[in-house]
GROMACS .gro file of C-alpha atoms in nm:
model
  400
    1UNK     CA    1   0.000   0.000   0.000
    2UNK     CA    2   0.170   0.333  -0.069
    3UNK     CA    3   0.109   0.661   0.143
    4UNK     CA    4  -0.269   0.704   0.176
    5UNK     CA    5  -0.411   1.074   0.009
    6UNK     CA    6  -0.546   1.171   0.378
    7UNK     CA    7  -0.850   1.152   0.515
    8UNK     CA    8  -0.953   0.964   0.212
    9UNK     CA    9  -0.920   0.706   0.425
   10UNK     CA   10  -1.229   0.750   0.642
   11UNK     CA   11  -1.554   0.767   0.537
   12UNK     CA   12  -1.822   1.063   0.502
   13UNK     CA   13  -1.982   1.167   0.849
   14UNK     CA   14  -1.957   1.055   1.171
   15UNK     CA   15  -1.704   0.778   1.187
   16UNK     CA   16  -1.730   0.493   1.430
   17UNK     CA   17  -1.499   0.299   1.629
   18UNK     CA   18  -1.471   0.002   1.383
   19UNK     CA   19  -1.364   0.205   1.088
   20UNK     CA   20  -1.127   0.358   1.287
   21UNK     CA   21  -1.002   0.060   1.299
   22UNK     CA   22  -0.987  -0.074   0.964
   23UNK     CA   23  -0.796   0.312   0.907
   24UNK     CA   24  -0.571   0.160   1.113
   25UNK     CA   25  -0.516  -0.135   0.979
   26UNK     CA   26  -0.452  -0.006   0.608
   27UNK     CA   27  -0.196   0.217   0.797
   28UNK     CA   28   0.047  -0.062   0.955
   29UNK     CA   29   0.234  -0.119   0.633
   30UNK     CA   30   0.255   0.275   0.576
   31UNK     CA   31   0.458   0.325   0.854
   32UNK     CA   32   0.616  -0.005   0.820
   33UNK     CA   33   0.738   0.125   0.515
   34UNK     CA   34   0.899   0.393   0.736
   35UNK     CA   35   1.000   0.237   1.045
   36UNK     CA   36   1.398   0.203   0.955
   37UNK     CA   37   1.407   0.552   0.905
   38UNK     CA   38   1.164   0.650   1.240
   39UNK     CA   39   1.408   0.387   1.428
   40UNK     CA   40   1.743   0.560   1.231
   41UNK     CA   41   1.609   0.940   1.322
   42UNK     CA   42   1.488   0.856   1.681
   43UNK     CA   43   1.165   0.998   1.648
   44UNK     CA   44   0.869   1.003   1.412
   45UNK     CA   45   0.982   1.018   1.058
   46UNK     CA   46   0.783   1.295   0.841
   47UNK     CA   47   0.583   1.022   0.620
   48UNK     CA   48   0.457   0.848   0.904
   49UNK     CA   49   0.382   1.155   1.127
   50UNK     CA   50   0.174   1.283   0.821
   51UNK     CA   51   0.009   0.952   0.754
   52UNK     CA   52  -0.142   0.977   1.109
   53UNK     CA   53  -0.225   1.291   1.099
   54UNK     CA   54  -0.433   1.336   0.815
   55UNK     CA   55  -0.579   0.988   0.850
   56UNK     CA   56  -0.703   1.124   1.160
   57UNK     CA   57  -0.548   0.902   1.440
   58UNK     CA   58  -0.385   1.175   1.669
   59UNK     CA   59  -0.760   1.300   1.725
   60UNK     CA   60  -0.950   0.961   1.845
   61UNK     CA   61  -0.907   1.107   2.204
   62UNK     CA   62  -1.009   1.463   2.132
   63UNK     CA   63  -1.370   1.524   2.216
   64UNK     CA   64  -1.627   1.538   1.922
   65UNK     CA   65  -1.727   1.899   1.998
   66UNK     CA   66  -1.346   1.981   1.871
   67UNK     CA   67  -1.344   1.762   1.588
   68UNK     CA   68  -1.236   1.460   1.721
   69UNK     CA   69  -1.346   1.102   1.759
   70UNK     CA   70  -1.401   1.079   2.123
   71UNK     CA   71  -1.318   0.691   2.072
   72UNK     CA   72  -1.313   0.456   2.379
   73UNK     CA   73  -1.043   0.253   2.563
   74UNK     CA   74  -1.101  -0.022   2.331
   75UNK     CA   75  -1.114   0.132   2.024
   76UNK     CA   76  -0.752   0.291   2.124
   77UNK     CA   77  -0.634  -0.013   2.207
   78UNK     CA   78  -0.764  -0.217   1.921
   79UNK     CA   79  -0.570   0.085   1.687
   80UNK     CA   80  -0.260   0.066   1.823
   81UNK     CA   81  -0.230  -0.322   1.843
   82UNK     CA   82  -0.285  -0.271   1.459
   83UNK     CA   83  -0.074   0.001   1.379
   84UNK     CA   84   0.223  -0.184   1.568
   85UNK     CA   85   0.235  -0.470   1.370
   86UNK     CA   86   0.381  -0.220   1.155
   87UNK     CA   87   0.566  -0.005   1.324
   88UNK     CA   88   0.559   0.012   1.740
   89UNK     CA   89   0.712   0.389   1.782
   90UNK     CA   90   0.341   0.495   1.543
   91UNK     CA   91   0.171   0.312   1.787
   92UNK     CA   92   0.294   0.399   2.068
   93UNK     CA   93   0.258   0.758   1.989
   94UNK     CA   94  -0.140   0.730   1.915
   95UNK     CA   95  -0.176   0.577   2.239
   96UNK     CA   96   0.054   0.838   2.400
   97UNK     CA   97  -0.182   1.141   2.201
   98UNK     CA   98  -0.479   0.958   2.300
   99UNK     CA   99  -0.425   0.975   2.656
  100UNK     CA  100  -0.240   1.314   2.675
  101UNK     CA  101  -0.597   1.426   2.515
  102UNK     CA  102  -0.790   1.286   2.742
  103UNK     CA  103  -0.623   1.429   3.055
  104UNK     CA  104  -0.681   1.758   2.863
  105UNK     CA  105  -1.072   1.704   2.800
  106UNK     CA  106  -1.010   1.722   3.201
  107UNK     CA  107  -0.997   2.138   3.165
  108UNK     CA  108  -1.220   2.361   3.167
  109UNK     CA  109  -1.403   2.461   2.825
  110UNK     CA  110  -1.205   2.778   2.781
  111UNK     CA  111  -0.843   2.568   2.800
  112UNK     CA  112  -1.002   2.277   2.558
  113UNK     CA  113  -1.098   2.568   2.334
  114UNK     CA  114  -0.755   2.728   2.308
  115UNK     CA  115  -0.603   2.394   2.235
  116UNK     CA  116  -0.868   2.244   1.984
  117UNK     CA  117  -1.046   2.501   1.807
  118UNK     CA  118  -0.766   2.699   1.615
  119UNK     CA  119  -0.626   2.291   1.548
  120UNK     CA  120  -0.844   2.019   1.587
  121UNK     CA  121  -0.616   1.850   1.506
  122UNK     CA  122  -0.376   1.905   1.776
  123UNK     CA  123  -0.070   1.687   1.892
  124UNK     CA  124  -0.085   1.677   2.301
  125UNK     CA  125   0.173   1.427   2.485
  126UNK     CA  126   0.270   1.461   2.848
  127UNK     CA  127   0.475   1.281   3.118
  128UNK     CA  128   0.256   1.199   3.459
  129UNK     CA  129   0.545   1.109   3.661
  130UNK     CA  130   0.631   1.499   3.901
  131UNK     CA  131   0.897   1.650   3.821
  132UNK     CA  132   1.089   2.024   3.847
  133UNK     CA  133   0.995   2.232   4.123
  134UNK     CA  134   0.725   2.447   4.154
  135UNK     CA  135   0.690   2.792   4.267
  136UNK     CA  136   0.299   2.933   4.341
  137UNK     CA  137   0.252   3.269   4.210
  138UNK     CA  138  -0.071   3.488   4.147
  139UNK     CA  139  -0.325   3.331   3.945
  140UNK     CA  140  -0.097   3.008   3.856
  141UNK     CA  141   0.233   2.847   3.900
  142UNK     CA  142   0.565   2.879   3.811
  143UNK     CA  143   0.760   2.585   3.722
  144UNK     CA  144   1.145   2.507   3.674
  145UNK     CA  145   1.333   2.165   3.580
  146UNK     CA  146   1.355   1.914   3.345
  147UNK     CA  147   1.097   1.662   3.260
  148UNK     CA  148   1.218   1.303   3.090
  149UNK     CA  149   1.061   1.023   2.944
  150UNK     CA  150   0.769   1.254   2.673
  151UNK     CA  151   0.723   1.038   2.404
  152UNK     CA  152   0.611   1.257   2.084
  153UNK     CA  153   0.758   1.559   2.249
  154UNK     CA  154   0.872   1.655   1.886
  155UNK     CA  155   0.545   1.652   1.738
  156UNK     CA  156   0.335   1.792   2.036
  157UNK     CA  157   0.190   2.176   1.978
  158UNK     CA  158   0.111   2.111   2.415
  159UNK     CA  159   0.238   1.903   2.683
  160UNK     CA  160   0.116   1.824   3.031
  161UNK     CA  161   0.432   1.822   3.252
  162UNK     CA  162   0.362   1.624   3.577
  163UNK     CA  163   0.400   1.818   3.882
  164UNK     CA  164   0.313   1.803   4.279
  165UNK     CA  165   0.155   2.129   4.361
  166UNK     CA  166   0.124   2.239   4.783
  167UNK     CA  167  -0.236   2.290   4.845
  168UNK     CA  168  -0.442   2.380   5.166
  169UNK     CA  169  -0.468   2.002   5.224
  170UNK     CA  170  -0.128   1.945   5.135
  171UNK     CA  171   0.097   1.798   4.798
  172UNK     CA  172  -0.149   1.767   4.537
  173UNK     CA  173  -0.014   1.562   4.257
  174UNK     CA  174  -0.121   1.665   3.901
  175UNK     CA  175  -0.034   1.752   3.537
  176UNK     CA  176   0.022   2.125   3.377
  177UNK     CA  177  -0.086   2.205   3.049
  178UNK     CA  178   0.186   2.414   2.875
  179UNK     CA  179   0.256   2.544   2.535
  180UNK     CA  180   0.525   2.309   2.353
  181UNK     CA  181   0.667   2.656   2.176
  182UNK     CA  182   0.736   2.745   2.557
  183UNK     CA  183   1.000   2.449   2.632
  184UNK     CA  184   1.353   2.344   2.552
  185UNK     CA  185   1.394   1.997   2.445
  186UNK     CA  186   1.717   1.790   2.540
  187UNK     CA  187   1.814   1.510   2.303
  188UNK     CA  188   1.842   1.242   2.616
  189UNK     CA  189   1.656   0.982   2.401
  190UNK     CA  190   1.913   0.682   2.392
  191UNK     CA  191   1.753   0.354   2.397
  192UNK     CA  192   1.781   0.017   2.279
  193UNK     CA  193   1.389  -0.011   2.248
  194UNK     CA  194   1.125   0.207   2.110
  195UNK     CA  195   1.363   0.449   1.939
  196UNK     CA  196   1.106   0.630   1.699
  197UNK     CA  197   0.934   0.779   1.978
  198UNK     CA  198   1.172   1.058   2.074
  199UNK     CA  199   1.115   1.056   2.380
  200UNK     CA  200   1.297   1.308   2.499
  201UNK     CA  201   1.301   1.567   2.790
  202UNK     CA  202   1.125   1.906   2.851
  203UNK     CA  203   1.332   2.156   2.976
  204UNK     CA  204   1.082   2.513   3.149
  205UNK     CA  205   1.305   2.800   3.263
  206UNK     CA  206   1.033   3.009   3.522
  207UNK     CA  207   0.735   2.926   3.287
  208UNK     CA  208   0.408   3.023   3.383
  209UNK     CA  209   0.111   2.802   3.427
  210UNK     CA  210  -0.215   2.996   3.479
  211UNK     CA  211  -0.465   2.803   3.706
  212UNK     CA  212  -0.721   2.658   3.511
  213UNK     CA  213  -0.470   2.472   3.322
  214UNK     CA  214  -0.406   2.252   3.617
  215UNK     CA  215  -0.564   1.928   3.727
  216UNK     CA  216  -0.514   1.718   3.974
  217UNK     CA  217  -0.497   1.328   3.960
  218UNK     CA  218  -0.708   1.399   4.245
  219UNK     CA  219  -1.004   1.580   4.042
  220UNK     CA  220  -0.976   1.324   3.743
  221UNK     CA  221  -1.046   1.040   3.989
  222UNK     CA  222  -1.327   1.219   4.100
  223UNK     CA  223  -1.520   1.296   3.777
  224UNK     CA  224  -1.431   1.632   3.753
  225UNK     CA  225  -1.401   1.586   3.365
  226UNK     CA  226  -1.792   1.498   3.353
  227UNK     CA  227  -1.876   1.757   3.573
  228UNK     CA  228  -1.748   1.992   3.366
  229UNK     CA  229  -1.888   1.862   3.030
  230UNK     CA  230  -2.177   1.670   3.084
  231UNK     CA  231  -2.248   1.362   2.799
  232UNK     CA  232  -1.861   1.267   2.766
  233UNK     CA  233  -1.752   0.999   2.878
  234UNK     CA  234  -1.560   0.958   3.248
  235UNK     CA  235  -1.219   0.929   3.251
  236UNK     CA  236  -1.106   0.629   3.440
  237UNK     CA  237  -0.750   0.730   3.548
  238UNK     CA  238  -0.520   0.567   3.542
  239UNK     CA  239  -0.640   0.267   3.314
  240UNK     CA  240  -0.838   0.463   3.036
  241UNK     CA  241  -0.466   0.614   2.963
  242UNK     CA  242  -0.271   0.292   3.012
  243UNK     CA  243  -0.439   0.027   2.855
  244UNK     CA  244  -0.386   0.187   2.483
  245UNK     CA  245  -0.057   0.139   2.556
  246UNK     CA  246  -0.085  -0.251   2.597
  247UNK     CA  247  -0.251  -0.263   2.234
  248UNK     CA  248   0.096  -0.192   2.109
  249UNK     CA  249   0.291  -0.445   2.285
  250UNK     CA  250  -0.029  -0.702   2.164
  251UNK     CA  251   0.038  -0.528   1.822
  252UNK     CA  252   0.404  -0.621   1.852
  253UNK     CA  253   0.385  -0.972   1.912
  254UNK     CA  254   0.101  -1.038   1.632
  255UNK     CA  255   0.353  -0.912   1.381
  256UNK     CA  256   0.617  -1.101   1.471
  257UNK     CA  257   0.374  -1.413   1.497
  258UNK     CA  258   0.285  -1.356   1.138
  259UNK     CA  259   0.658  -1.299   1.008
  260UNK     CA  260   0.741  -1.621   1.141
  261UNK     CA  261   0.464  -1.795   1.026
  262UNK     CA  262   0.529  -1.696   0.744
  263UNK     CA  263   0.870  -1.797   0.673
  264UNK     CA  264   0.792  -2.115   0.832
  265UNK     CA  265   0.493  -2.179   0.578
  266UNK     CA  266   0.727  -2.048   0.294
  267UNK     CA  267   0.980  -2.311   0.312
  268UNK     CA  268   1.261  -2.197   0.541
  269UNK     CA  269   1.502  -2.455   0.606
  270UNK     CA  270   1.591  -2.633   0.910
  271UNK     CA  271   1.973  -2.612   1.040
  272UNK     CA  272   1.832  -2.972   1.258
  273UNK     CA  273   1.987  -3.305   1.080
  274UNK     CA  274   1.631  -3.451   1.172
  275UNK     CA  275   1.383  -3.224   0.969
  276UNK     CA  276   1.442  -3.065   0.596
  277UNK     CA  277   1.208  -2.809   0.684
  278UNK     CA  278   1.146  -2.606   0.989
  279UNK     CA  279   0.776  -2.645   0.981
  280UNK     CA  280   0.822  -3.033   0.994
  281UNK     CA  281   1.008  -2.966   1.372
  282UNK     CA  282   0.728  -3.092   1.647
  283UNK     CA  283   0.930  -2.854   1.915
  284UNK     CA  284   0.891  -2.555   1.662
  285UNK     CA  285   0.554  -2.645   1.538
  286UNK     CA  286   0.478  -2.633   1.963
  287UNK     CA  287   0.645  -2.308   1.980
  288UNK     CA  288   0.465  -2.133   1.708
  289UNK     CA  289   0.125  -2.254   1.894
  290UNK     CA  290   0.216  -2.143   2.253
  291UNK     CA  291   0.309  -1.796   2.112
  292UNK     CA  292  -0.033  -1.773   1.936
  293UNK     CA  293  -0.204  -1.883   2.265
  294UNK     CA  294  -0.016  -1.607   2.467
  295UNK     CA  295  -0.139  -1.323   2.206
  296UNK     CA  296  -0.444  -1.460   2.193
  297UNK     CA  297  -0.446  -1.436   2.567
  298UNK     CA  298  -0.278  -1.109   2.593
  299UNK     CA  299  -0.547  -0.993   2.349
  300UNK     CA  300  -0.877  -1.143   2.542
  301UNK     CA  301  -0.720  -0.962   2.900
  302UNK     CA  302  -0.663  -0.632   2.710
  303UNK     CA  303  -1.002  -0.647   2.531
  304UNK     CA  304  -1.199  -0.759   2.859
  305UNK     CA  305  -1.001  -0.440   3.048
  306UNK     CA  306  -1.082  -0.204   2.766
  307UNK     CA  307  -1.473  -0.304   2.720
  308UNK     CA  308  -1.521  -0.288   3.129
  309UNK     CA  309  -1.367   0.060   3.131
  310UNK     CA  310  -1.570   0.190   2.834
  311UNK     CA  311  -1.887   0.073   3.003
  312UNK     CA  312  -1.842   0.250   3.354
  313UNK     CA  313  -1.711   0.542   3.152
  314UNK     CA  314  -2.006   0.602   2.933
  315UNK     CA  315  -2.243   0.519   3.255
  316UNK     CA  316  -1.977   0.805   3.446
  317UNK     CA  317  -1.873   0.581   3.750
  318UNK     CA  318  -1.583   0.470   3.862
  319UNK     CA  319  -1.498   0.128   3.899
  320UNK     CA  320  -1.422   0.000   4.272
  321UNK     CA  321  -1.084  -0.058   4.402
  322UNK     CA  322  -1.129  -0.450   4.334
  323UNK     CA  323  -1.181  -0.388   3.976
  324UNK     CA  324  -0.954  -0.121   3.870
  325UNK     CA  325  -0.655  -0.361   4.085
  326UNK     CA  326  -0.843  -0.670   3.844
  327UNK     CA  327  -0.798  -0.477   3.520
  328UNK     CA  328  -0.449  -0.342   3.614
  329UNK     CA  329  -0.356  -0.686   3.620
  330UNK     CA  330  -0.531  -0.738   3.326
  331UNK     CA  331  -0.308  -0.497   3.099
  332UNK     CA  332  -0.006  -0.638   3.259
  333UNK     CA  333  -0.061  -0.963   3.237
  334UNK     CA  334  -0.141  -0.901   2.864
  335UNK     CA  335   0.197  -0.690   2.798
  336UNK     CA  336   0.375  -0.966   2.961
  337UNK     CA  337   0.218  -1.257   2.798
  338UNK     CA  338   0.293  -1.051   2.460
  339UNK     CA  339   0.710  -1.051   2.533
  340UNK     CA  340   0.676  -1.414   2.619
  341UNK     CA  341   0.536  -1.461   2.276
  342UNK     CA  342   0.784  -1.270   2.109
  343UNK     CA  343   1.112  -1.480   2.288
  344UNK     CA  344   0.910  -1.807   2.177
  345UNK     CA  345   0.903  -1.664   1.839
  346UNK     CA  346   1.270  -1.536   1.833
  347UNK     CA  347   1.354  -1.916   1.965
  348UNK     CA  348   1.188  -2.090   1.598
  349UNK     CA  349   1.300  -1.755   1.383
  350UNK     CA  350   1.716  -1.836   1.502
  351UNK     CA  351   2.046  -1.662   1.539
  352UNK     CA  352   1.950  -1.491   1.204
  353UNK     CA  353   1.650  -1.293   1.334
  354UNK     CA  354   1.897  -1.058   1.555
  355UNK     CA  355   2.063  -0.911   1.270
  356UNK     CA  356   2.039  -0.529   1.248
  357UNK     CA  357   1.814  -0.552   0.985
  358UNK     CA  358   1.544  -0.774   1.101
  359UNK     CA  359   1.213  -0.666   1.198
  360UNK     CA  360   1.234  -0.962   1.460
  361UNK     CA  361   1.536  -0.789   1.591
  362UNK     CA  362   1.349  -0.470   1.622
  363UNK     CA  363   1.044  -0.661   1.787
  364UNK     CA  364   1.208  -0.817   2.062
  365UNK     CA  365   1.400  -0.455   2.152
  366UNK     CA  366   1.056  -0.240   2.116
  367UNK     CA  367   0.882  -0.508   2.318
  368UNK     CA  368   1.126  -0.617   2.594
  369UNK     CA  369   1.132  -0.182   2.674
  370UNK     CA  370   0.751  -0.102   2.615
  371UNK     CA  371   0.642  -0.414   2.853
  372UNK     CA  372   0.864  -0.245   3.132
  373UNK     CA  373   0.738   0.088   3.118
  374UNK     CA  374   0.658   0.156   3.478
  375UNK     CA  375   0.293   0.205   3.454
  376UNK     CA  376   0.283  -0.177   3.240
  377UNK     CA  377   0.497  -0.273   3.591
  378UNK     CA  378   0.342  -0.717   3.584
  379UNK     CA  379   0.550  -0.734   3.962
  380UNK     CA  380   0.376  -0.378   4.103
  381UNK     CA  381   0.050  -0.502   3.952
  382UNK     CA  382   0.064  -0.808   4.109
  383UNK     CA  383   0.132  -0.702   4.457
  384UNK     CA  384  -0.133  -0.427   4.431
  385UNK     CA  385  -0.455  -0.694   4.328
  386UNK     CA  386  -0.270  -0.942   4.559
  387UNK     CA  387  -0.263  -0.671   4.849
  388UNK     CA  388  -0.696  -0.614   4.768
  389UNK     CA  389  -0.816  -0.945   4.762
  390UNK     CA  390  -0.640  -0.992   5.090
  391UNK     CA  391  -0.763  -0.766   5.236
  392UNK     CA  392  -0.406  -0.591   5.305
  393UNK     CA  393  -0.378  -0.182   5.337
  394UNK     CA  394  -0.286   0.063   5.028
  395UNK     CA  395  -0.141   0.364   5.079
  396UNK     CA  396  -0.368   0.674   4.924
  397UNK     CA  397  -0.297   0.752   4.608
  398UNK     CA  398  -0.525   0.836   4.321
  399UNK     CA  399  -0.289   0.618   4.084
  400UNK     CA  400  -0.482   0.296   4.110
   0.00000   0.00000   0.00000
């Protein structure tokens, strides 16, 4: 398939979830196409970036009364497991967008406004994790430091920098909404995985934040986003943001799955003296079904996460501390059962599948980082359901 001619792509009028989809599908081997060259240049190359954009896949988190799609949890994480069988650094980016926009439909109308309705279609990215100091000033903040880890940071017109703020009930841990335009970016992106996402780090010399472009993980727990703008949906935080981010390690593994496969089915030799062909090999034959099982596990956990999170979203409750511990687990169990497929894979693909220029090569690096991003954490997931269904104290946060 070569470069799509925009928004082509979709159809006429409102678009729903399962065409967004399919756009995403027809995408994967666009950016595949690209992916040396996003890998090469450390951050999304031009092509791809473009491909996205005017197929409309950086908006599926924007609210509709912007111009966006306002797509669920699964409907993110259903693109990006397609779009990373192509390339993982696109995916990962769309998920990234799609949750930086949905901590921004969090504002109040007059922020959403200044950031959607000059651009719907408007690159947002963020890092949650507090960082920099703070300084509170009339009618805002002030904030100073460096911020790492901001996937898409080179594509972003805003970013939400993660920051603890002292309120008169104490730290108050939150994201503010800043202009890209008014941050330095360091080149600190050095990675063995996920090299096309640039993530790199925001540098803000006394930069202003006025007030209504803070929220607190606090308020987003709380519903403050469907207070504010009645008939969206509820963000569940932090799982509506996460899970996304599973659909490309899912994504990962199903392309390597089907490289194999095919190569197997295609002939490919066996270096055994028992077998001619790899295919005919009962411990590679075993392999290749134990991978499929663990995607097709990794993809029924993701899937049952996604669907119970769009339900008490679009009903605007919050799931009990049970559940959102259950689906936590869910997402990490998936991103973990995803790796294990890739290894199996990597074990019937050989020695030759780690040469620089194997996509196998690049799967098991973009996979073996994305599944230990700290939020994806399978050992901190496990203690935390663990901890709930024995009954065992949590410390308050508004993280789980």
């Amino acid at each position: 398939m070569t470069d799509p001619n925009s928004r082509d792509l979709l159809p006429q009028g409102t678009t729903t979830e399962a065409q967004l989809v399919r756009v995403a599908r027809a995408l994967a081997p666009v950016v595949a196409a690209h992916a040396e060259r996003t890998e090469r240049e450390r951050t999304l190359a031009e092509p791809s970036a473009e491909a996205l954009r005017e197929a409309g896949l950086f908006t599926i988190g924007t609210p509709r009364r912007y111009g966006g799609h306002g797509a669920g949890v699964r409907a993110a994480a259903d693109v990006c497991a397609e779009l990373a069988t192509g390339c993982a650094s696109s995916s990962w980016l769309v998920g990234i967008v799609y949750g930086a926009a949905l901590f921004a439909s969090q504002l109040p109308d007059e922020v959403r406004t200044a950031i959607w309705k000059s651009d719907p279609d408007a690159v947002l990215c963020g890092a949650a994790n507090p960082s920099g100091s703070v300084t509170a000033v009339p009618d805002g903040l002030e904030l100073d430091g460096r911020w790492p880890w901001i996937s898409g940071i080179d594509h972003a017109s805003w970013v939400l920098l993660g920051i603890v703020r002292e309120d008169r009930g104490g730290p108050e841990r939150g994201l503010a909404l800043v202009p890209a335009s008014a941050l330095t970016v360091a080149d600190t992106w050095h990675m063995a995985g996920m090299r096309g996402t640039g993530s790199r780090t925001a540098v803000a010399s006394r930069l202003f934040v006025p007030d209504e472009q803070f929220v607190s993980f606090a308020e987003i727990a709380e519903g403050i986003g469907i207070r504010r703008h009645p008939g969206e949906a509820r963000v569940i935080f932090p799982l509506s943001i996460n899970l996304p981010l599973v659909g490309t390690g899912v994504g990962i593994a199903r392309g390597a799955l089907e490289r194999v496969v095919r190569d197997l089915a295609g002939g490919k030799r066996s270096v055994s003296p028992l077998h001619a062909l790899t295919a005919e090999a009962a411990p590679h034959q075993l392999n290749v079904a134990q991978a499929a099982t663990l995607i097709d596990t990794a993809t029924l956990h993701l899937r049952r996460a996604a669907d119970e999170i769009d339900e008490a979203a679009r009903a605007g409750r919050r799931p009990d501390l049970e559940t959102r511990a259950r689906l936590r687990m869910d997402g990490s169990h998936a991103m973990r059962c995803a790796r294990e497929a890739v290894s199996l894979l990597l074990d019937t693909a050989g020695a030759s599948s780690f040469s620089d220029d194997s996509p196998l090569q690049r799967a098991w690096r973009d996979i073996g980082t994305a599944s230990r991003h700290a939020a994806l954490s399978v050992e901190t997931s496990r203690e935390l359901y663990g901890r709930v269904l024995l009954g065992r104290s949590l410390p308050h946060t508004d993280v789980i």
